[in-house]
PDB file of C-alpha atoms in Angstrom:
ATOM      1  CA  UNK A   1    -192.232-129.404  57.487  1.00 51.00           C
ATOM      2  CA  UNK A   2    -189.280-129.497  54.848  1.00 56.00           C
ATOM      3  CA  UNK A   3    -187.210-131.518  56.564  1.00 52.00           C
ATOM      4  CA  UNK A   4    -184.859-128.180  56.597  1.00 52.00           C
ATOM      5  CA  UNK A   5    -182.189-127.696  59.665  1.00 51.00           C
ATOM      6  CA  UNK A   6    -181.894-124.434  61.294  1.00 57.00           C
ATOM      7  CA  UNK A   7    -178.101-124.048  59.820  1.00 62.00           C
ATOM      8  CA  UNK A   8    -180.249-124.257  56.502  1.00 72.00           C
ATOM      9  CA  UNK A   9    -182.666-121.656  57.761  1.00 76.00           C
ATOM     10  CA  UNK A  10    -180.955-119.474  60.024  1.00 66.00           C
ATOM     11  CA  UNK A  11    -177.053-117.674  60.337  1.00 66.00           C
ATOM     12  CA  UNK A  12    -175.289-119.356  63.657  1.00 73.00           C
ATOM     13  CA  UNK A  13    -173.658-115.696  63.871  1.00 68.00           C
ATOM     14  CA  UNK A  14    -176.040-113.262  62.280  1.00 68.00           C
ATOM     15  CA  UNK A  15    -179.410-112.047  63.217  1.00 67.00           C
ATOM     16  CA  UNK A  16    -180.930-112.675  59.845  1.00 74.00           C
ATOM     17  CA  UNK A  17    -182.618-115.866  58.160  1.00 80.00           C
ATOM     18  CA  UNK A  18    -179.899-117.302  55.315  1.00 89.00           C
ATOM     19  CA  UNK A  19    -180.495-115.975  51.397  1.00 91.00           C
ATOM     20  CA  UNK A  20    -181.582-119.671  51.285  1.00 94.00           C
ATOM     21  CA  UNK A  21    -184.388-119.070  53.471  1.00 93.00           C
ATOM     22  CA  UNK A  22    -185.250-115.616  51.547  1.00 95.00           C
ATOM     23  CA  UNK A  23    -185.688-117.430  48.548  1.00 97.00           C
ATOM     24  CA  UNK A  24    -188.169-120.332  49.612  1.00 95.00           C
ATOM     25  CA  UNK A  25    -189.888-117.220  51.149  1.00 95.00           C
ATOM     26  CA  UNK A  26    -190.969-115.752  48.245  1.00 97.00           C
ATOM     27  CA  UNK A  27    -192.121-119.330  46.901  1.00 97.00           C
ATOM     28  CA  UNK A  28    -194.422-119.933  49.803  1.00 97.00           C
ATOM     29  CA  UNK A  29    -195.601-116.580  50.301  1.00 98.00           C
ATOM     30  CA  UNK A  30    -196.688-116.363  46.589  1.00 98.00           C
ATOM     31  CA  UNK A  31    -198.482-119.328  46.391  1.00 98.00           C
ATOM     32  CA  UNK A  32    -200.484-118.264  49.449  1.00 98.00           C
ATOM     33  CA  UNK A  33    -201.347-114.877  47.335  1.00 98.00           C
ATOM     34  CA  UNK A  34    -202.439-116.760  44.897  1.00 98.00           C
ATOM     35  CA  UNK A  35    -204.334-119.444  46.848  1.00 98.00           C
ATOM     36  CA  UNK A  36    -206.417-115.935  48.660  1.00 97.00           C
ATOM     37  CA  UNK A  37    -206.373-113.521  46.194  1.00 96.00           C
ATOM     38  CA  UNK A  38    -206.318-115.413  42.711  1.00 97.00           C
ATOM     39  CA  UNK A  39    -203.540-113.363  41.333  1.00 97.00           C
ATOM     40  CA  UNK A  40    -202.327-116.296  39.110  1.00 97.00           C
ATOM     41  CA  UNK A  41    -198.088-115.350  39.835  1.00 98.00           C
ATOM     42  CA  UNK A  42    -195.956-117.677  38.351  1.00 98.00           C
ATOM     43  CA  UNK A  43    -198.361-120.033  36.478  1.00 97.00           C
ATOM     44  CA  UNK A  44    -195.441-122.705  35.365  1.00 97.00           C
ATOM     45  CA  UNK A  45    -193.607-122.144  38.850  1.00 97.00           C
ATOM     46  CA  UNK A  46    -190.643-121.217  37.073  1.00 98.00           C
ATOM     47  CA  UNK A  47    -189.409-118.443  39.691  1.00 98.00           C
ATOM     48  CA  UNK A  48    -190.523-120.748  42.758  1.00 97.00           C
ATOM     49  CA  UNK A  49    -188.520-123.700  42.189  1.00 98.00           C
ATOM     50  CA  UNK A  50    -185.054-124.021  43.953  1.00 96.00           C
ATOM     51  CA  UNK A  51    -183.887-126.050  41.391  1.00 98.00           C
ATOM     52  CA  UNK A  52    -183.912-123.029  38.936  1.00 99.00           C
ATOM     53  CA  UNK A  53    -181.396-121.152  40.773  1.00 98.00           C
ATOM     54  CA  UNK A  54    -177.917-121.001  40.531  1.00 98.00           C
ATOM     55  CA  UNK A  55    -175.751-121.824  44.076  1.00 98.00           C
ATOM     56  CA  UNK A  56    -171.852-120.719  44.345  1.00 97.00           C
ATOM     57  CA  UNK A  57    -171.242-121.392  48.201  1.00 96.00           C
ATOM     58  CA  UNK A  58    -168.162-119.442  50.132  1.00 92.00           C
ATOM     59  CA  UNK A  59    -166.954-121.884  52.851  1.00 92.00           C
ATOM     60  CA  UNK A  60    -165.836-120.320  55.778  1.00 84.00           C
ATOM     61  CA  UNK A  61    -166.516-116.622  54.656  1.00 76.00           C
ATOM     62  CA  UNK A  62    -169.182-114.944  56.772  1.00 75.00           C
ATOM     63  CA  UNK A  63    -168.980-113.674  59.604  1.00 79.00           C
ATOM     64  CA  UNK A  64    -172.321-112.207  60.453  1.00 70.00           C
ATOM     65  CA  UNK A  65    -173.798-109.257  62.113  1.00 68.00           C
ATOM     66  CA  UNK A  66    -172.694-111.037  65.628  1.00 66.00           C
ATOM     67  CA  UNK A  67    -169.051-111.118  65.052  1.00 60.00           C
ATOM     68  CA  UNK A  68    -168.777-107.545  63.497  1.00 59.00           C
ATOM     69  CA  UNK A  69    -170.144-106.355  66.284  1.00 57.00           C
ATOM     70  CA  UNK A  70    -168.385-107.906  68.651  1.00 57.00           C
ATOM     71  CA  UNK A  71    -170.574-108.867  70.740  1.00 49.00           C
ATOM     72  CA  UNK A  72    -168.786-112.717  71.568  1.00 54.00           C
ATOM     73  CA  UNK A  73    -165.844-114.409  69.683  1.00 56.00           C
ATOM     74  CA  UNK A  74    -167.442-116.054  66.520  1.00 64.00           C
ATOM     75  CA  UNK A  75    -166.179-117.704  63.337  1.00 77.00           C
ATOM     76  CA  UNK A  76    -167.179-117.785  59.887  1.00 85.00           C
ATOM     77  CA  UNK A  77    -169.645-119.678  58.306  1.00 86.00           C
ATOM     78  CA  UNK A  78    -170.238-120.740  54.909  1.00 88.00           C
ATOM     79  CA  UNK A  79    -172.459-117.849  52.914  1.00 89.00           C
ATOM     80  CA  UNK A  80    -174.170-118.807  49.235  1.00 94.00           C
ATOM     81  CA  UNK A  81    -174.806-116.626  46.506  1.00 97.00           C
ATOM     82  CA  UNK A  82    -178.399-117.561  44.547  1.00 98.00           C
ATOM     83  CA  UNK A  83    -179.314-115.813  41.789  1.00 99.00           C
ATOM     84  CA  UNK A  84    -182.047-117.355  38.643  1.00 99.00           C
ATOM     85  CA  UNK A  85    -180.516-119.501  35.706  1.00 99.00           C
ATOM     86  CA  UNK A  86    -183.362-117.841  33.576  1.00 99.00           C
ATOM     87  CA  UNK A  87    -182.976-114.838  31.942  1.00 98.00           C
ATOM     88  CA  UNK A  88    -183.779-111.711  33.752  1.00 99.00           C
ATOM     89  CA  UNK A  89    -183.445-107.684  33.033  1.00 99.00           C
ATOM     90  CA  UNK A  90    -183.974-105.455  35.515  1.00 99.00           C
ATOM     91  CA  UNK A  91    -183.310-102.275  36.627  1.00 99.00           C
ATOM     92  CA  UNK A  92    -182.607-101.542  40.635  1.00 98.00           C
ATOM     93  CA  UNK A  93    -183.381 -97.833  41.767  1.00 98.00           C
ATOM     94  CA  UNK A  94    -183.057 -96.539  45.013  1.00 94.00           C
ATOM     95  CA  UNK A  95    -184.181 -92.745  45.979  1.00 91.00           C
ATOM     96  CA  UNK A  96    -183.719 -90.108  48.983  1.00 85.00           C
ATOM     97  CA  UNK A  97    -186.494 -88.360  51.010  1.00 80.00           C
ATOM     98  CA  UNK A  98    -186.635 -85.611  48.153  1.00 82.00           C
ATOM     99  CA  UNK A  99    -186.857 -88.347  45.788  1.00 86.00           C
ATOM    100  CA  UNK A 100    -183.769 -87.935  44.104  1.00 91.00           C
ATOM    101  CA  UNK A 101    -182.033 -90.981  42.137  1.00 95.00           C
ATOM    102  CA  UNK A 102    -179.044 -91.695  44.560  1.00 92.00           C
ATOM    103  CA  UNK A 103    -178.353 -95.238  42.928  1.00 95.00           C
ATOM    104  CA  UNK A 104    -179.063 -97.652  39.914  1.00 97.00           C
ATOM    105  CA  UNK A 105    -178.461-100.430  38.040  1.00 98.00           C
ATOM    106  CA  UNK A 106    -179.355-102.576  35.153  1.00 99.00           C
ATOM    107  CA  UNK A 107    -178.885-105.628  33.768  1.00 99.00           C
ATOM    108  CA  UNK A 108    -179.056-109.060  35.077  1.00 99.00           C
ATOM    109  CA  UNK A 109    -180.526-110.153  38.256  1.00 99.00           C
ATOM    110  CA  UNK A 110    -177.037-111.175  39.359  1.00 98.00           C
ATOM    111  CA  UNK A 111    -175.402-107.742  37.974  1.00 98.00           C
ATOM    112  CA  UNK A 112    -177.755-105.899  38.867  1.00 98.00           C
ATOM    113  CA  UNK A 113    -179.568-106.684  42.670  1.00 98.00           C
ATOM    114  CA  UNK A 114    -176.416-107.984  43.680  1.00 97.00           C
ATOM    115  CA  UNK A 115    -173.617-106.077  44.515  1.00 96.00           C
ATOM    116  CA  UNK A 116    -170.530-108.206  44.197  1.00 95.00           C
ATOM    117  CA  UNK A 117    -167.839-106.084  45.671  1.00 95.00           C
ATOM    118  CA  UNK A 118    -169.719-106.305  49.128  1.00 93.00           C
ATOM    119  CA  UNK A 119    -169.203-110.181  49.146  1.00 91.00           C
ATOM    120  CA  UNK A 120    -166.322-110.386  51.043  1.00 92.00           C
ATOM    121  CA  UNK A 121    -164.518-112.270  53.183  1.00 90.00           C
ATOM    122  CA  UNK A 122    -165.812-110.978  56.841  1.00 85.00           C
ATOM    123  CA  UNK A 123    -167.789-108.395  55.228  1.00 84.00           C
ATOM    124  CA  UNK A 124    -171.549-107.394  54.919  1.00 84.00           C
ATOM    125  CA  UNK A 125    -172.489-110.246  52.168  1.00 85.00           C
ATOM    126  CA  UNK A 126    -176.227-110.561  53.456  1.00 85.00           C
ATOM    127  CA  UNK A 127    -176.356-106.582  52.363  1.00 89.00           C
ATOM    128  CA  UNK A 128    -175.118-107.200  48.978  1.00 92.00           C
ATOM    129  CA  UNK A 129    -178.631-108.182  47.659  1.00 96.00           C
ATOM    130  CA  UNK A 130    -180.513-104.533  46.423  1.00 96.00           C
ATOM    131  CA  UNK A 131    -176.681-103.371  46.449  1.00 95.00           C
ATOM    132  CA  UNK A 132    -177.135-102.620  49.709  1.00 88.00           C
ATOM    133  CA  UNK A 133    -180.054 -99.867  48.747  1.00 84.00           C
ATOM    134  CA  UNK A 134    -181.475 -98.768  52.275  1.00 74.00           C
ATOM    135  CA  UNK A 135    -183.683 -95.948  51.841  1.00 79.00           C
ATOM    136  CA  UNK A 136    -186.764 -96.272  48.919  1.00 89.00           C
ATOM    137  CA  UNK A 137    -185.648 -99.252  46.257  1.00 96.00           C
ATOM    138  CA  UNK A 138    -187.484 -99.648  43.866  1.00 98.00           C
ATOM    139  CA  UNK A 139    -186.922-102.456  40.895  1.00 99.00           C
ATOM    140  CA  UNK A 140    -188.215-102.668  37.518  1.00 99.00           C
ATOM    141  CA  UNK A 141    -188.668-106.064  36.047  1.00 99.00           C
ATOM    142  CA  UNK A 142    -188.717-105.530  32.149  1.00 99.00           C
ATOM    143  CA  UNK A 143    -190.041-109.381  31.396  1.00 98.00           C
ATOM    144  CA  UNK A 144    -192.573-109.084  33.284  1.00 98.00           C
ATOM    145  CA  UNK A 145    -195.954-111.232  32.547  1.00 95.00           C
ATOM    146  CA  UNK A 146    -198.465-109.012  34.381  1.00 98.00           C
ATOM    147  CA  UNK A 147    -198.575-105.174  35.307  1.00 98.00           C
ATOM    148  CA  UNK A 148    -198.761-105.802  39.375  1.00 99.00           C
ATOM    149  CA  UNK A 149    -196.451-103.667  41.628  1.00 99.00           C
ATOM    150  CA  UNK A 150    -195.631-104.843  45.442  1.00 99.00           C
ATOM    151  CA  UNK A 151    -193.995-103.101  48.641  1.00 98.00           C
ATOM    152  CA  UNK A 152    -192.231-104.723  51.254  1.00 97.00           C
ATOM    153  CA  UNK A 153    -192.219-102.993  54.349  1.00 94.00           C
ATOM    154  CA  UNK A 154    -189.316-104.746  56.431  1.00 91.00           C
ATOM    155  CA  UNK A 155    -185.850-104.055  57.834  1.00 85.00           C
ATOM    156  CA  UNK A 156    -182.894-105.925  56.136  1.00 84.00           C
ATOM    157  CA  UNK A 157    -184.072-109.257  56.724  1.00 85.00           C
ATOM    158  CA  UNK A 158    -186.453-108.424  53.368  1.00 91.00           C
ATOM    159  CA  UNK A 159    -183.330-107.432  51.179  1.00 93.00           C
ATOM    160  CA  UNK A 160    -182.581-110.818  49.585  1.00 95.00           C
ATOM    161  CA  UNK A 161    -186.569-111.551  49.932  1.00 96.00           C
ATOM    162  CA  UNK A 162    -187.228-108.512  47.751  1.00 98.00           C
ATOM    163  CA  UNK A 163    -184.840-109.346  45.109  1.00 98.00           C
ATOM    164  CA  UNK A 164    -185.922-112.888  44.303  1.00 98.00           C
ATOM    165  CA  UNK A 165    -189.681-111.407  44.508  1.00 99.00           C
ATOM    166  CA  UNK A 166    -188.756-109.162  41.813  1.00 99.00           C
ATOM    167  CA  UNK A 167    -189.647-111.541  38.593  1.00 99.00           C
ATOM    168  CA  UNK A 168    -192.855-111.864  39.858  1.00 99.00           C
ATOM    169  CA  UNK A 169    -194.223-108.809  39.556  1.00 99.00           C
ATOM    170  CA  UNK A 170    -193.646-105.528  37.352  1.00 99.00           C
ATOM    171  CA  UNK A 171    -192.145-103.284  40.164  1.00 99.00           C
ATOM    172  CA  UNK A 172    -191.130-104.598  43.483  1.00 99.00           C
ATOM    173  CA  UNK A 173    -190.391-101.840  46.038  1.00 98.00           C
ATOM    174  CA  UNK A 174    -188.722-101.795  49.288  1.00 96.00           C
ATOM    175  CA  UNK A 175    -189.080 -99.625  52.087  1.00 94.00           C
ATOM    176  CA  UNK A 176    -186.430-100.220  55.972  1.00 89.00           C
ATOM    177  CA  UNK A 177    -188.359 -98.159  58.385  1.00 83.00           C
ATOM    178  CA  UNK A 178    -185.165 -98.356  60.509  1.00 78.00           C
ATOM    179  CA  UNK A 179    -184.436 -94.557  61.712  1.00 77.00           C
ATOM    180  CA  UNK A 180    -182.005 -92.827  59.362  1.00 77.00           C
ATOM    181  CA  UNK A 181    -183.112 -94.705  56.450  1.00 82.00           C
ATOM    182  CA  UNK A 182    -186.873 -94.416  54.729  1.00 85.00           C
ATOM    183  CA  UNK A 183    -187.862 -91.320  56.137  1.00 81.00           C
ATOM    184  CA  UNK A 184    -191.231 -90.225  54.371  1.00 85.00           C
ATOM    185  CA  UNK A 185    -194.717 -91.243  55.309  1.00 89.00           C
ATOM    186  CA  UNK A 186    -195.453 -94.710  54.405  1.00 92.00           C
ATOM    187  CA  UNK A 187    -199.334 -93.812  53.758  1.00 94.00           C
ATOM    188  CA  UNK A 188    -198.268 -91.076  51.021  1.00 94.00           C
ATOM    189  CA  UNK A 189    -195.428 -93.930  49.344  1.00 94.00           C
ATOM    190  CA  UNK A 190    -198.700 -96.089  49.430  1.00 96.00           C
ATOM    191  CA  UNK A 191    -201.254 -93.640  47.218  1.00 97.00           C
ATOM    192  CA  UNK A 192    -197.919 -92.885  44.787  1.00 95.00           C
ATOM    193  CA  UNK A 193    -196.418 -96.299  44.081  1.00 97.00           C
ATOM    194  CA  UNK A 194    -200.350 -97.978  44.206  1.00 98.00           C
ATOM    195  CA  UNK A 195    -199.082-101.617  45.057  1.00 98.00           C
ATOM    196  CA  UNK A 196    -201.180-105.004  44.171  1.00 98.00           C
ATOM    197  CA  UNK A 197    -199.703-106.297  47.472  1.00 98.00           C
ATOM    198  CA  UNK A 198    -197.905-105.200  50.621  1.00 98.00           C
ATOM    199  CA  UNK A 199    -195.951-107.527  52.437  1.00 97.00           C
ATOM    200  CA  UNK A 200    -194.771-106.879  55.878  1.00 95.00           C
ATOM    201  CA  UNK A 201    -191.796-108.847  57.293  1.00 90.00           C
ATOM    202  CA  UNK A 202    -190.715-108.315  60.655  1.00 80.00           C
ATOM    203  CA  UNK A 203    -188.877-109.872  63.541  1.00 71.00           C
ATOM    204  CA  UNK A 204    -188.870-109.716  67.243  1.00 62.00           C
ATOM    205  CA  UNK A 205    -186.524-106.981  67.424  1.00 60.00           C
ATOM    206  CA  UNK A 206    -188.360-104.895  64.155  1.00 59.00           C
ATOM    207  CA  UNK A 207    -190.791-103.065  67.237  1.00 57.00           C
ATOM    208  CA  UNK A 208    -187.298-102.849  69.427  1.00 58.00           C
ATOM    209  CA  UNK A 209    -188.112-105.085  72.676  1.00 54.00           C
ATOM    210  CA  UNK A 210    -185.651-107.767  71.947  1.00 51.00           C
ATOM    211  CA  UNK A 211    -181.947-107.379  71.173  1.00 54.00           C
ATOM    212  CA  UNK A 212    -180.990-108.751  68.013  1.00 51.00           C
ATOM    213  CA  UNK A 213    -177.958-110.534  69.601  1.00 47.00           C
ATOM    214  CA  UNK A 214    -180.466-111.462  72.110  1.00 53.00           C
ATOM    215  CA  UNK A 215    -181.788-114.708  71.192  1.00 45.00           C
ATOM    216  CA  UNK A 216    -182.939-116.772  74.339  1.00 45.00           C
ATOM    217  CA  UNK A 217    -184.731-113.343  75.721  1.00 37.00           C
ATOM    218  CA  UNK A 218    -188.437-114.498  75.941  1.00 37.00           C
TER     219      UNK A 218
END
């Protein structure tokens, strides 16, 4: 429909869509919230336009989730790093099961929900959006235009997703329901955080029938 590729949409060696992809995400899924549920997000379309967003691109660097797992002999492929040219402040939080503060951060978008040490040559770039935060992340958008929170309920796939959702509403909180990792009832995180909107991304291999390296399986 957007004349997009799958190189543009998709990792050749990693089981995730690209941060590209996370980011036009957001965009489309938020003006569908606001086309069924009149929540008015992003009025001047500041936050969805591609255009606003800042691309440094890392030829040859990633390797993907494929290649460190060695599952077949891969190579790299180019990774990019988006983060907004508008200002941003926010503050990234991430809690354990007893609801203690095991990480945070402030500041800018890209200081803050990226963690720039994990961006790497072969490493775990995809995971350096929410710092890598796995368990309950929470983040605080202090120029925010409305009081809405939202959850995403995903696996990592919603990492970068989550991030660039973050300056549309107050709070945007993430939840992996991967085992070792969010490990509290999702009803009870519900009734405490009281989100606007819950978004659930998920693919084939989210309810475990398909490998993730697995991509022809039908």
């Amino acid at each position: 429909k957007d004349g997009l590729y799958n190189n543009d949409l998709y990792y050749k060696y990693d089981h995730h869509w690209t941060v590209q992809s996370s980011l036009r995400a957001t965009a489309y899924i938020t003006e569908r919230l606001n086309k069924l549920y009149k929540l008015n997000l992003d009025p001047n379309k500041k936050y969805s336009n591609y255009d606003n967003y800042n691309k440094v691109l890392y030829e040859d660097f990633y390797k993907g989730s494929i290649g460190t797992n060695n599952v077949e002999t891969t190579g790299y492929e180019d990774f990019y790093k988006l983060y907004p040219k508008f200002s941003t402040n926010l503050t990234i939080n991430s809690y354990d099961i007893t609801k203690k503060l095991v990480g945070t951060a402030t500041g800018k978008f890209e200081d803050s929900l990226i963690d720039n040490n994990k961006i790497i040559k072969g490493g775990p770039c995809f995971s350096s959006y929410l710092r890598g935060f796995a368990k309950q992340t929470e983040v605080v958008n202090h120029m925010a235009d409305n009081n809405y929170k939202s959850l995403v309920v995903s696996t990592s796939i919603g990492r970068p997703f989550s991030a660039f959702l973050s300056p549309y509403f107050q709070t945007t909180a993430f939840i992996d329901l991967q085992p070792g990792k969010f490990d509290r009832s999702v009803y009870t995180y519900i009734d405490e955080l009281k989100p606007k909107v819950l978004i659930f991304l998920y693919t084939a291999h989210t309810f475990g029938k398909v490998s993730v390296w697995e991509f022809d399986r039908k």
